GROMACS .gro file of C-alpha atoms in nm:
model
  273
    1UNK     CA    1   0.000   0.000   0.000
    2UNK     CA    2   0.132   0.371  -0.087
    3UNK     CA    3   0.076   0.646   0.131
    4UNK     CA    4  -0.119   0.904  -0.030
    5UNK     CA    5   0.128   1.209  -0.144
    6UNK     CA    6   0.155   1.466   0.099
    7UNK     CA    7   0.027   1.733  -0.105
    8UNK     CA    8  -0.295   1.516  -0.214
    9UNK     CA    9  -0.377   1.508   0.135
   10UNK     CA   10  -0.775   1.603   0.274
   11UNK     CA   11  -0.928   1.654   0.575
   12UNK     CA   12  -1.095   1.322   0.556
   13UNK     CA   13  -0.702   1.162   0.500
   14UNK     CA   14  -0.585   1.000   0.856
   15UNK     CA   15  -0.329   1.251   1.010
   16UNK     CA   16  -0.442   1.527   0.861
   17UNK     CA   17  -0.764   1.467   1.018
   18UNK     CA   18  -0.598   1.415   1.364
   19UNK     CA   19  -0.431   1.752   1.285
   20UNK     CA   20  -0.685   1.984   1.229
   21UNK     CA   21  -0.842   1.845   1.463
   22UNK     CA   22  -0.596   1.936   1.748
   23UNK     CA   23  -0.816   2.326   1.723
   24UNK     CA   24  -1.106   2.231   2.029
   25UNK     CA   25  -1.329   2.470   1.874
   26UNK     CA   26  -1.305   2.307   1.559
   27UNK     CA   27  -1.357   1.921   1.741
   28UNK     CA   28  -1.633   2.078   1.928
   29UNK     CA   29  -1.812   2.233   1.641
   30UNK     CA   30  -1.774   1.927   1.436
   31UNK     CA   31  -1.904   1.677   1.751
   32UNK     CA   32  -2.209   1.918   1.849
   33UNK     CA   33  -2.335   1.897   1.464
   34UNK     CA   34  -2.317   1.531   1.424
   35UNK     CA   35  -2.447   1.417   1.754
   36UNK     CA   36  -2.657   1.738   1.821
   37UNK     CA   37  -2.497   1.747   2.194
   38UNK     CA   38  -2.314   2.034   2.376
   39UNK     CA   39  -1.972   1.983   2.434
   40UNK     CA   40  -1.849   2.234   2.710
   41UNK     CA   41  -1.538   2.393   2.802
   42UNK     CA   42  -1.301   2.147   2.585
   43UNK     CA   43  -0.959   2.234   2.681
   44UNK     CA   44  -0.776   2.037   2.425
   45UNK     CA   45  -0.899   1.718   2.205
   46UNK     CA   46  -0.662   1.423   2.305
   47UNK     CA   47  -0.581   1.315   1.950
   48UNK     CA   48  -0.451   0.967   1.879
   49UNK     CA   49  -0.482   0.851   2.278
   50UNK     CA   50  -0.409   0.529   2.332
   51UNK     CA   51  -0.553   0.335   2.591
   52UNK     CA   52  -0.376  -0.017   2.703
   53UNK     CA   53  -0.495  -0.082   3.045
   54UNK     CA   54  -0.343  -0.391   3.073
   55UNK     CA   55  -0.042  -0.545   2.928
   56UNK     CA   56  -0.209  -0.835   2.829
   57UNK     CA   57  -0.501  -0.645   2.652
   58UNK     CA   58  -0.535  -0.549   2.317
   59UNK     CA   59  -0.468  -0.121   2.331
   60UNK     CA   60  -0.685   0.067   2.095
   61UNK     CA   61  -0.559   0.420   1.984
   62UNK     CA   62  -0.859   0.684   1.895
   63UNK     CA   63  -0.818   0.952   1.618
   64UNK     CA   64  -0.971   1.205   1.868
   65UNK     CA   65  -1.116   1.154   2.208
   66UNK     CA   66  -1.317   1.432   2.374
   67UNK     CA   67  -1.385   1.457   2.713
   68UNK     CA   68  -1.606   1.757   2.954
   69UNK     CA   69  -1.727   1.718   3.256
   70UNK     CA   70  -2.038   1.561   3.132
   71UNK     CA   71  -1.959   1.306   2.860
   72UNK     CA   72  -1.692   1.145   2.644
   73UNK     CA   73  -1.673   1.120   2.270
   74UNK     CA   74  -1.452   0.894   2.052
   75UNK     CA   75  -1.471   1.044   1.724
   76UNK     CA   76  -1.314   0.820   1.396
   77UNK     CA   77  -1.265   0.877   1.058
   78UNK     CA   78  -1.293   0.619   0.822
   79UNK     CA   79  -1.227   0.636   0.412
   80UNK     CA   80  -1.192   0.274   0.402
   81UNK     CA   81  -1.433  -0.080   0.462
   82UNK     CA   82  -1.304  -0.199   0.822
   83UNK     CA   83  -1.414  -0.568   0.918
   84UNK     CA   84  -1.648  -0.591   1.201
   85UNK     CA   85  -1.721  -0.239   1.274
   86UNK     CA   86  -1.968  -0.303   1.506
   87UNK     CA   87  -1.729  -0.540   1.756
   88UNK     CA   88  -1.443  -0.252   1.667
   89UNK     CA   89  -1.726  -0.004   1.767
   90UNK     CA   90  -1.818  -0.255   2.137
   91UNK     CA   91  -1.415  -0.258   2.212
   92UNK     CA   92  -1.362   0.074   2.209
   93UNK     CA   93  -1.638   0.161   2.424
   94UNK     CA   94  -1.502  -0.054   2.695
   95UNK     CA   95  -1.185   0.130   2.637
   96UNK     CA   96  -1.318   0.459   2.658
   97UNK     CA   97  -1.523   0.309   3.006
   98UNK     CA   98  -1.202   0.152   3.170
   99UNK     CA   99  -1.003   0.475   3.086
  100UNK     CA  100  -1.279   0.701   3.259
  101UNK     CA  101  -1.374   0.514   3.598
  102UNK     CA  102  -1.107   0.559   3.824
  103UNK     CA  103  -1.012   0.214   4.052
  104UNK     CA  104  -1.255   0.221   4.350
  105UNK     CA  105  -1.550   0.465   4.192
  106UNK     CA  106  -1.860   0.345   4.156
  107UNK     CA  107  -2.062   0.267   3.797
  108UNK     CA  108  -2.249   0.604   3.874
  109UNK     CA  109  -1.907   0.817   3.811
  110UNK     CA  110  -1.952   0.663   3.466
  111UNK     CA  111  -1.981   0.954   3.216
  112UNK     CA  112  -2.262   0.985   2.925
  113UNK     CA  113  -2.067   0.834   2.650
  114UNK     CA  114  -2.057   0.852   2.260
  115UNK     CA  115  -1.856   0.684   1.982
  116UNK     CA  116  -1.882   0.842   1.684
  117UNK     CA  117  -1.770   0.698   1.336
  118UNK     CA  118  -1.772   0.918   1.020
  119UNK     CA  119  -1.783   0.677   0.692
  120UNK     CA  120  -1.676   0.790   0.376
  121UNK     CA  121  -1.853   0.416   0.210
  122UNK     CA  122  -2.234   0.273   0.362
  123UNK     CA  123  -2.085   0.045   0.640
  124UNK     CA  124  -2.403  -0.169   0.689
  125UNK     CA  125  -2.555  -0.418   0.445
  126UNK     CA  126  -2.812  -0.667   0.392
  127UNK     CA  127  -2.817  -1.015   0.303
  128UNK     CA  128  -2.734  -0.932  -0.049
  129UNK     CA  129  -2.488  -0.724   0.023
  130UNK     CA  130  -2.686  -0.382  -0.040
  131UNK     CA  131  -2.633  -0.088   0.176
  132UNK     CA  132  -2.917   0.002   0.354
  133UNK     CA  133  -2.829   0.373   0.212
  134UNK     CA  134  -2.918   0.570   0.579
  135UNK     CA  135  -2.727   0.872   0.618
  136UNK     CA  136  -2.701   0.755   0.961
  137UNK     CA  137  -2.741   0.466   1.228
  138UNK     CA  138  -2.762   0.534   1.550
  139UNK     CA  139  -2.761   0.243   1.830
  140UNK     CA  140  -2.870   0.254   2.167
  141UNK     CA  141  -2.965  -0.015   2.381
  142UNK     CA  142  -3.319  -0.096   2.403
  143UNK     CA  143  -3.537  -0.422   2.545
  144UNK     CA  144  -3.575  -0.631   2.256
  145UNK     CA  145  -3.914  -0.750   2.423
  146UNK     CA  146  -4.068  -0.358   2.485
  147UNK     CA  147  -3.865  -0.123   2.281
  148UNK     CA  148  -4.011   0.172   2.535
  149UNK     CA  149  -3.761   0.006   2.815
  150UNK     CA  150  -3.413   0.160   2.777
  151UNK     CA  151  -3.117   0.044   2.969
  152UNK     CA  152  -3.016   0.368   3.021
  153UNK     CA  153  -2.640   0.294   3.009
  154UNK     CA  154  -2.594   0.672   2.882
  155UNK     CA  155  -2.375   0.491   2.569
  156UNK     CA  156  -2.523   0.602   2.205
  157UNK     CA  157  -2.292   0.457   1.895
  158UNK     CA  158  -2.282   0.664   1.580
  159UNK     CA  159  -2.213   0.617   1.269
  160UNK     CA  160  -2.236   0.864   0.908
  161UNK     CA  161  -2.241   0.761   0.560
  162UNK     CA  162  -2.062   1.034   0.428
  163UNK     CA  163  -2.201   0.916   0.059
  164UNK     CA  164  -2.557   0.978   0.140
  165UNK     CA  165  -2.525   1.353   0.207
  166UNK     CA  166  -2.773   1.424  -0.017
  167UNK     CA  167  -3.051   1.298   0.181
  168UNK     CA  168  -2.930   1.419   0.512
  169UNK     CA  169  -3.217   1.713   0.596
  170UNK     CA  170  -2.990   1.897   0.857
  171UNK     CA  171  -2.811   2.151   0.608
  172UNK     CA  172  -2.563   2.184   0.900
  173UNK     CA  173  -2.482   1.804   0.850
  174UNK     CA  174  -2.540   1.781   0.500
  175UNK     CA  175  -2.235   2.034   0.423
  176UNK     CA  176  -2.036   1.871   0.656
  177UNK     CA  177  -2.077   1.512   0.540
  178UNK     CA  178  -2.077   1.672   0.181
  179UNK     CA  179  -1.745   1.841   0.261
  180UNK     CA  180  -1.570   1.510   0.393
  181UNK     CA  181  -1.715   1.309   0.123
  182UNK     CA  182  -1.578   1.523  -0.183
  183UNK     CA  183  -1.319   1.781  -0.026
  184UNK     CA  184  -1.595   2.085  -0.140
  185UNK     CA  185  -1.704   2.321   0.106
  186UNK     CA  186  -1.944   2.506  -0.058
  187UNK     CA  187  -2.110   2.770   0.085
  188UNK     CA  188  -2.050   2.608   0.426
  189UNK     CA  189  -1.894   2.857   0.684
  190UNK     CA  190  -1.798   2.573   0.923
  191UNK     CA  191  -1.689   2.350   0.617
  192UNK     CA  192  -1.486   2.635   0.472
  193UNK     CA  193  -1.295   2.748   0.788
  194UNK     CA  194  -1.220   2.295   0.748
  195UNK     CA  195  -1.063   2.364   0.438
  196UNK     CA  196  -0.847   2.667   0.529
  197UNK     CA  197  -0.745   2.458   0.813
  198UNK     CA  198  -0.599   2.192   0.582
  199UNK     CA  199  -0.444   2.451   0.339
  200UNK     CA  200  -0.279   2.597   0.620
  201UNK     CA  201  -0.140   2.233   0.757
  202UNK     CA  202   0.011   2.187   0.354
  203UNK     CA  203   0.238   2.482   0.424
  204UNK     CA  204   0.339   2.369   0.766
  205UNK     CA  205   0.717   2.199   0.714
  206UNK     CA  206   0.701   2.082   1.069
  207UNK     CA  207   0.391   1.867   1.021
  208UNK     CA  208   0.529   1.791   0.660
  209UNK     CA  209   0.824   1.593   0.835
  210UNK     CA  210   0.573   1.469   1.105
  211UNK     CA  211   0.349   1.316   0.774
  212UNK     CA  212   0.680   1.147   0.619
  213UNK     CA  213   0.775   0.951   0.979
  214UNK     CA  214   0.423   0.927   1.053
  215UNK     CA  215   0.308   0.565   1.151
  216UNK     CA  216  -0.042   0.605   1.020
  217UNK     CA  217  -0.323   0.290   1.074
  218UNK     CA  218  -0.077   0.145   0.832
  219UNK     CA  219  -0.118  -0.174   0.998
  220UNK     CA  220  -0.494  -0.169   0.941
  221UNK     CA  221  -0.449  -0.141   0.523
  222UNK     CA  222  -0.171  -0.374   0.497
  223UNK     CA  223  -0.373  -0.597   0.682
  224UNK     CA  224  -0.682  -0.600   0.497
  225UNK     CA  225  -0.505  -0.617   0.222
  226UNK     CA  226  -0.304  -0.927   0.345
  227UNK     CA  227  -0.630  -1.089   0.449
  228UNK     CA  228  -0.787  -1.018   0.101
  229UNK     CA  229  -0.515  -1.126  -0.109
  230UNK     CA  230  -0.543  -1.462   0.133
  231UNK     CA  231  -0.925  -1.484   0.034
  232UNK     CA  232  -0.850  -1.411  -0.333
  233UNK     CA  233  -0.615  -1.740  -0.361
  234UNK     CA  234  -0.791  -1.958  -0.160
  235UNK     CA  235  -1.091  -1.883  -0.431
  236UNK     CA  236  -0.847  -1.934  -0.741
  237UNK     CA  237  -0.760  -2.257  -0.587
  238UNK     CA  238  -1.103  -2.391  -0.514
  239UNK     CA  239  -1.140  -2.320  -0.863
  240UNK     CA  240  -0.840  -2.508  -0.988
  241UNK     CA  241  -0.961  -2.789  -0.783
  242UNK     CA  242  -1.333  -2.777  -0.988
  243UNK     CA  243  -1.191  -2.708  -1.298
  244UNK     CA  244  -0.897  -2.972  -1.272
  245UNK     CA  245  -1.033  -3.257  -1.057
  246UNK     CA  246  -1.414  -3.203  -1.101
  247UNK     CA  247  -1.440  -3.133  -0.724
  248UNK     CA  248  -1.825  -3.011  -0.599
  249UNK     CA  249  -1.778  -2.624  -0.507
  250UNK     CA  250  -1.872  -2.746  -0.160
  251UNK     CA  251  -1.565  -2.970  -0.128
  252UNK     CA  252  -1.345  -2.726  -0.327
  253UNK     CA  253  -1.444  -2.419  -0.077
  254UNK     CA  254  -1.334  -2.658   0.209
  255UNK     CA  255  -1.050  -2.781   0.139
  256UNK     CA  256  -0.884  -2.464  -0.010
  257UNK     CA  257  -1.062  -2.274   0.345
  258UNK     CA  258  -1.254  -1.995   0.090
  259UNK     CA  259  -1.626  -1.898   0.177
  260UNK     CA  260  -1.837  -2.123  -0.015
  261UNK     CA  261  -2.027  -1.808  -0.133
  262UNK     CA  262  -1.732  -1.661  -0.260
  263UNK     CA  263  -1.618  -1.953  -0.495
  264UNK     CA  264  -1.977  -1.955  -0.640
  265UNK     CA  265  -1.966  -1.600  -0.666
  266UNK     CA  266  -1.639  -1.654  -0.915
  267UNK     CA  267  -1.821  -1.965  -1.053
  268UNK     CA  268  -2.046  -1.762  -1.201
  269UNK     CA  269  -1.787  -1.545  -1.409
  270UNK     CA  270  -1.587  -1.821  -1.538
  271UNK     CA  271  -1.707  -2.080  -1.837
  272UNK     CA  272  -1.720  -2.336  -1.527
  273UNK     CA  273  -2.114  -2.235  -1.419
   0.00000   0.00000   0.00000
């Protein structure tokens, strides 16, 4: 994987997000328009935290984690498919929770919490593999018996579809989303003052060095891409093994460890079908 020229770089680009995101106006402007919530008297985002509380734990590290004396808010930036965004989504909450409640408090101490995930791609899909096309999906936990009895764990997850702007009604949101989505502000006063902020990062030679050393969620790409270059062979070879040795697809996805839906899938597109 190549990281994306400096120059190219937007605000919805990891570390440049993180930087401009370093103003707490700026964080607290763009948290109170997506989640509608007052965020007071932010001293300073903590950008990048990571949280490891133990050593035998898996640490997480947050693009920008907000906290007042009310609530905490995990905000994320994503521009590319993650697996299992809604477990990624569960972990960090427990993060955030062990990071907040100090040994000895009580669950009471517990802070009104919010993690917030800002997709530039629909991140949920049915059975076919549609996305559902929402603007946004919000999750709280509910009874699944009564839907009127809330568990009132004061946790609400997040998460934007950048790419359905257009039907967002909020013109507040829709710029924004817009804005992250295609790198135009518009008309959008917020959206512009976004754009300055990452013109004005370009010229900085500090954060120019910082962006060349950088260790960026790297390990995240490379490993998707690992995992799908895996996948992609272990499909060629179930093929091989139908096309070669007349093996059923069922037996072929088996042996070779590929999705059986995936080797029909590529059935289909070869003279094999």
């Amino acid at each position: 994987m190549k990281r994306k020229p400096f120059d190219e770089l937007t605000f919805a680009d990891d570390g440049m997000f993180q930087t401009v995101m370093k103003d707490p106006e700026i964080s607290a402007e763009l948290v109170e328009r997506l989640l509608d919530v007052r965020v007071k008297q932010v001293k300073y985002p903590e950008l990048e935290k990571a949280i490891e509380p133990y050593y035998t734990s898996h640490g997480v590290r947050l693009d920008v984690y907000l906290k007042d004396e009310n609530k905490t808010i995990d905000v994320e930036l994503q521009s590319y498919p993650q697996k299992a965004l809604g477990k990624r989504m569960r972990y960090y909450q427990s993060m955030v929770d062990c990071d907040c409640l100090m040994k000895g408090q009580p669950y009471t101490k517990l802070k009104e919490s919010y993690i917030l995930f800002i997709c530039k791609f629909d991140p949920f899909h049915d059975g076919n593999k549609r996305g559902f096309g929402l603007p946004c999906y919000t999750f709280r936990n509910v009874c699944s018996e009564n839907n009127y009895v809330n568990l009132d764990d004061k946790c609400v997850k997040v998460v934007y579809n950048a790419k359905a702007y257009e039907s967002v009604e909020n013109p507040k949101v829709r710029a924004l989303l817009r804005f992250i989505q295609t790198n135009e502000p518009g008309e959008d006063d917020y959206s512009k003052r976004l754009s300055e902020f990452v013109a004005k990062a370009k010229k900085n030679e500090k954060f120019r060095k910082e962006y060349a050393d950088m260790n960026l969620h790297d390990f995240d790409i490379m490993t998707e891409a690992a995992e799908e270059a895996t996948l992609q062979k272990a499909v060629e070879d179930a093929l091989t093994l139908i096309r070669d040795y007349n093996a059923t697809p069922e037996t072929a996805a088996e042996k070779m460890g590929a999705p059986l839906d995936k080797v029909l899938e590529a059935l289909k597109e070869t003279s094999l079908a």
